[in-house]
Coordinates of C-alpha atoms in Angstrom, one line a residue:
X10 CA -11.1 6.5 4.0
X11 CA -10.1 3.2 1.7
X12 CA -12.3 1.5 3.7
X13 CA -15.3 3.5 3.0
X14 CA -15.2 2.7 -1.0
X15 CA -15.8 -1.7 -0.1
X16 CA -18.5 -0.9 1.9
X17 CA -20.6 0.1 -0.6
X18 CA -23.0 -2.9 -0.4
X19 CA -22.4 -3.9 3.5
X20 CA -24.2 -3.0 6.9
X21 CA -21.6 -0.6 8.1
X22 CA -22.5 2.0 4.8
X23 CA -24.8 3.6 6.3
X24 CA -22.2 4.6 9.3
X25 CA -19.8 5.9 6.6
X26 CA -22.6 7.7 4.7
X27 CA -22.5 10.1 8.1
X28 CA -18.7 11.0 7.9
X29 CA -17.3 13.1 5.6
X30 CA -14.4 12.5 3.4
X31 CA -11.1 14.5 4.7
X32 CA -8.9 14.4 1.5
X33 CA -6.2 17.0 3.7
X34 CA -4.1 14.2 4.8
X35 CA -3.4 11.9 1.7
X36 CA -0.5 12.7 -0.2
X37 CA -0.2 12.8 -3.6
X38 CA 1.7 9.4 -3.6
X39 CA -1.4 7.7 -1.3
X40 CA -3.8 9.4 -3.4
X41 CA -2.8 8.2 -6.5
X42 CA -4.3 6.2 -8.9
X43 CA -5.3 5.0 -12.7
X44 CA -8.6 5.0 -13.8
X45 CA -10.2 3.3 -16.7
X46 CA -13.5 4.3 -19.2
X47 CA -15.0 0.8 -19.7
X48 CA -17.4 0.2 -22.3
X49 CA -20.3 -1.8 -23.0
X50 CA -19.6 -5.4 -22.6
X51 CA -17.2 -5.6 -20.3
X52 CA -19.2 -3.3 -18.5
X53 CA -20.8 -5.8 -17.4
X54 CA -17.7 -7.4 -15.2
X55 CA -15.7 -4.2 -14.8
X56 CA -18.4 -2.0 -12.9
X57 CA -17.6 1.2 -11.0
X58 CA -17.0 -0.4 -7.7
X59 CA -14.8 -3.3 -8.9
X60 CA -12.7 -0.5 -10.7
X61 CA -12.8 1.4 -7.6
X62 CA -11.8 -2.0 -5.7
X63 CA -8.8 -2.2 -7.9
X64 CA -7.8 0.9 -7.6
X65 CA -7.7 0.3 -4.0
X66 CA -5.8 -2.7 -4.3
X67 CA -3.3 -0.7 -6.4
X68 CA -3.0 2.3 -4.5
X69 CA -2.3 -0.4 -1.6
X70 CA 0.7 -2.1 -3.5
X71 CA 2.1 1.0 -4.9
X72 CA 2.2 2.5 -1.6
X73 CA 4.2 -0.2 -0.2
X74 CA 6.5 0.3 -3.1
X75 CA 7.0 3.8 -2.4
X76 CA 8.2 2.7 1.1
X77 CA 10.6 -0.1 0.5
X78 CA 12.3 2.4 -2.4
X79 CA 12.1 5.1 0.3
X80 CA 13.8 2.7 3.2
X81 CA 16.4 1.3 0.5
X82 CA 17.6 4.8 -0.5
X83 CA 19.8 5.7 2.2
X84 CA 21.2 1.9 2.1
X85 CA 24.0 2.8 -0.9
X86 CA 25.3 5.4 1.8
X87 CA 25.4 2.7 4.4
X88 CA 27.6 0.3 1.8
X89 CA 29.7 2.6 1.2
X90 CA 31.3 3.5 4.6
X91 CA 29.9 7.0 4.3
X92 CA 27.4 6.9 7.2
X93 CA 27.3 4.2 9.9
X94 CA 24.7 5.2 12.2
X95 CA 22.9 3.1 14.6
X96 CA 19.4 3.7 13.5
X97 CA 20.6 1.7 10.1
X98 CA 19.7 -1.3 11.7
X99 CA 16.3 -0.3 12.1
X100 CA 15.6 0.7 8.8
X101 CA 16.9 -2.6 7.7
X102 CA 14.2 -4.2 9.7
X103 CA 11.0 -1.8 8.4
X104 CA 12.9 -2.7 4.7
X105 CA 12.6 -6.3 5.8
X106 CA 9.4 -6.2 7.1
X107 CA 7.9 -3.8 4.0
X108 CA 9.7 -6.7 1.7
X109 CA 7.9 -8.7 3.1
X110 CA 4.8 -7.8 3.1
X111 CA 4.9 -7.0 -0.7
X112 CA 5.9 -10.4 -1.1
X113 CA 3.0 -11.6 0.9
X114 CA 0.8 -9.8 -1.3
X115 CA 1.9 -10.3 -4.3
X116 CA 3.2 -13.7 -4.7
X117 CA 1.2 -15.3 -1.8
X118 CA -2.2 -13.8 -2.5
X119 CA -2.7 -12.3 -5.8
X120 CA -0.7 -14.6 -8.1
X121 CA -2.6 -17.8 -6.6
X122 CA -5.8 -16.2 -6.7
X123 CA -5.3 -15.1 -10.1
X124 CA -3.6 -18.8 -11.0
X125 CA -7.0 -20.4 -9.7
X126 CA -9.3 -17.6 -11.5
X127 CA -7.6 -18.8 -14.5
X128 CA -7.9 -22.5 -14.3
X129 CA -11.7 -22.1 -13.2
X130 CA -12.7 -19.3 -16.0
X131 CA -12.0 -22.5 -18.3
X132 CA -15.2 -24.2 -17.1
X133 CA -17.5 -21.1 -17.3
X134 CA -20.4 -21.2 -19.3
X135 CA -22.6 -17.6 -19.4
X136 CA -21.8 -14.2 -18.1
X137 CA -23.1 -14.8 -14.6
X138 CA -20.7 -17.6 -13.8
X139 CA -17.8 -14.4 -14.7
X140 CA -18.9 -12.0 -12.8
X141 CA -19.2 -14.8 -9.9
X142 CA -15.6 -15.7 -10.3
X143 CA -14.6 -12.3 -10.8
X144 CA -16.3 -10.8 -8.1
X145 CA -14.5 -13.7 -5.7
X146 CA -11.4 -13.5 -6.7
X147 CA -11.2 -9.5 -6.6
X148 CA -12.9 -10.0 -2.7
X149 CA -10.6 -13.0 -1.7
X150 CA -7.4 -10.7 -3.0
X151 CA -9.2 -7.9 -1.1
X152 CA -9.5 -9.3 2.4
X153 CA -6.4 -11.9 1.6
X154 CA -4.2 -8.9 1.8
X155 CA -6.2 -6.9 4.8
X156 CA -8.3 -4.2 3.0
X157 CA -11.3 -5.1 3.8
X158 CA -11.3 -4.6 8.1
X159 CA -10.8 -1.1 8.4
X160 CA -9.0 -2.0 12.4
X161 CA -5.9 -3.8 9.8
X162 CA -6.3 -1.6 7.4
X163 CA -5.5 1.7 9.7
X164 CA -2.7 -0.5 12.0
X165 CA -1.0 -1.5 8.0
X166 CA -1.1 2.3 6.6
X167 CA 0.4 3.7 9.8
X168 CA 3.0 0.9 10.2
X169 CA 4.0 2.4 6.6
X170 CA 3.2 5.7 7.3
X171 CA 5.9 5.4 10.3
X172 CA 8.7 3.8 8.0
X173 CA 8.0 6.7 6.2
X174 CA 8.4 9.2 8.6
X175 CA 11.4 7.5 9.8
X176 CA 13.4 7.4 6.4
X177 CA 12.7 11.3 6.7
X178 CA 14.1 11.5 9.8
X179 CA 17.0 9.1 8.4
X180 CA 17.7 11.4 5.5
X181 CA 18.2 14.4 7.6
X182 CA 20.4 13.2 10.0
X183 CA 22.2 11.6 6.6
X184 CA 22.5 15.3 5.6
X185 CA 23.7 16.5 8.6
X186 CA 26.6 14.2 9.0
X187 CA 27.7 14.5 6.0
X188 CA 27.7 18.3 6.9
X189 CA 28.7 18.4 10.0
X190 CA 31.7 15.9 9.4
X191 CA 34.3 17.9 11.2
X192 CA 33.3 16.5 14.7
X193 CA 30.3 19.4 15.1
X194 CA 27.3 17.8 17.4
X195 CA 24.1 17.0 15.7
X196 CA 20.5 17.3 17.3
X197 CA 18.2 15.2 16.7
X198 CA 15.2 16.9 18.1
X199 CA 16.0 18.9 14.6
X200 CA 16.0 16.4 12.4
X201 CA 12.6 14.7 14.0
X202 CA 10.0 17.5 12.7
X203 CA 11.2 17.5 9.1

């Protein structure tokens, strides 16, 4: 569905134009996002589908936030000596690789992207030479951090999706041990479907 709103202006709009949007599944953390009213002349830069570009590119790093804080809550627990589970290992790998990936994007992508914007903005000498810049920087950051094929783009959100799921499961077994601390057996099958 993210994919849909960059190919506004490409050859594969016309297959999206057949499907039909299925909000059902987002959540309100994946659906959310800022919007802003622009007004006449920046209008001119900030159009509807660059805003909506953005906001994709938002929605993208905010979601990955919501992860790593979702992987690193159950970490205290680990710290402290009240939990040492097995499964703690592998949350400290999806933390790793979430880290990691924000890191990528952020410092690896955006910044130098935006760094270069800046230094070439400089040189610019009418409106058309912005939106040019603009419009390459905001598609560089775009495909730079794997928004723009929709193949990496569904393998990304269910890699996070997954670490998701799994800090769930994490949680409930979390709560069941502490429970259950008097030697009681826990099942795991149970703790799975929430």
């Amino acid at each position: 569905m993210l994919f849909k709103v960059i190919t506004i202006e490409t050859k594969l709009e016309e297959v999206y134009k057949k499907e039909k949007e299925d909000l059902r599944g987002l959540t309100g953390i994946e659906a959310f996002s800022f919007d802003y009213c622009v007004e006449w002349p920046v209008s001119l830069i900030l159009s509807r589908k660059v805003l909506t570009n953005y906001q994709l590119l938002f929605r993208h790093l905010f979601y990955a936030k919501h992860v790593e804080r979702r992987l690193s809550s159950g970490i205290m627990e680990y710290k402290r000596g009240v939990l040492r589970l097995p499964f703690h290992a592998l949350r400290h790998r999806m933390l790793h690789f979430v880290q990691n990936l924000q890191y990528y994007m952020m410092l690896e992508v955006i910044e130098p992207s935006w760094q270069e914007l800046s230094s070439k903005m400089q040189q610019v000498t009418n409106v058309d030479d912005v939106l040019k810049l603009h419009n390459e920087f905001l598609s560089s950051c775009l495909k730079d951090c794997m928004l723009t094929d929709p193949e990496l783009l569904d393998v990304g959100h269910k890699m996070l999706v997954q670490c998701v799921r799994f800090s769930n499961f994490l949680q409930v077994i979390s709560s069941a041990c502490v429970m259950f601390r008097g030697g009681y057996r826990i099942s795991v099958r149970e703790g799975c479907n929430k």
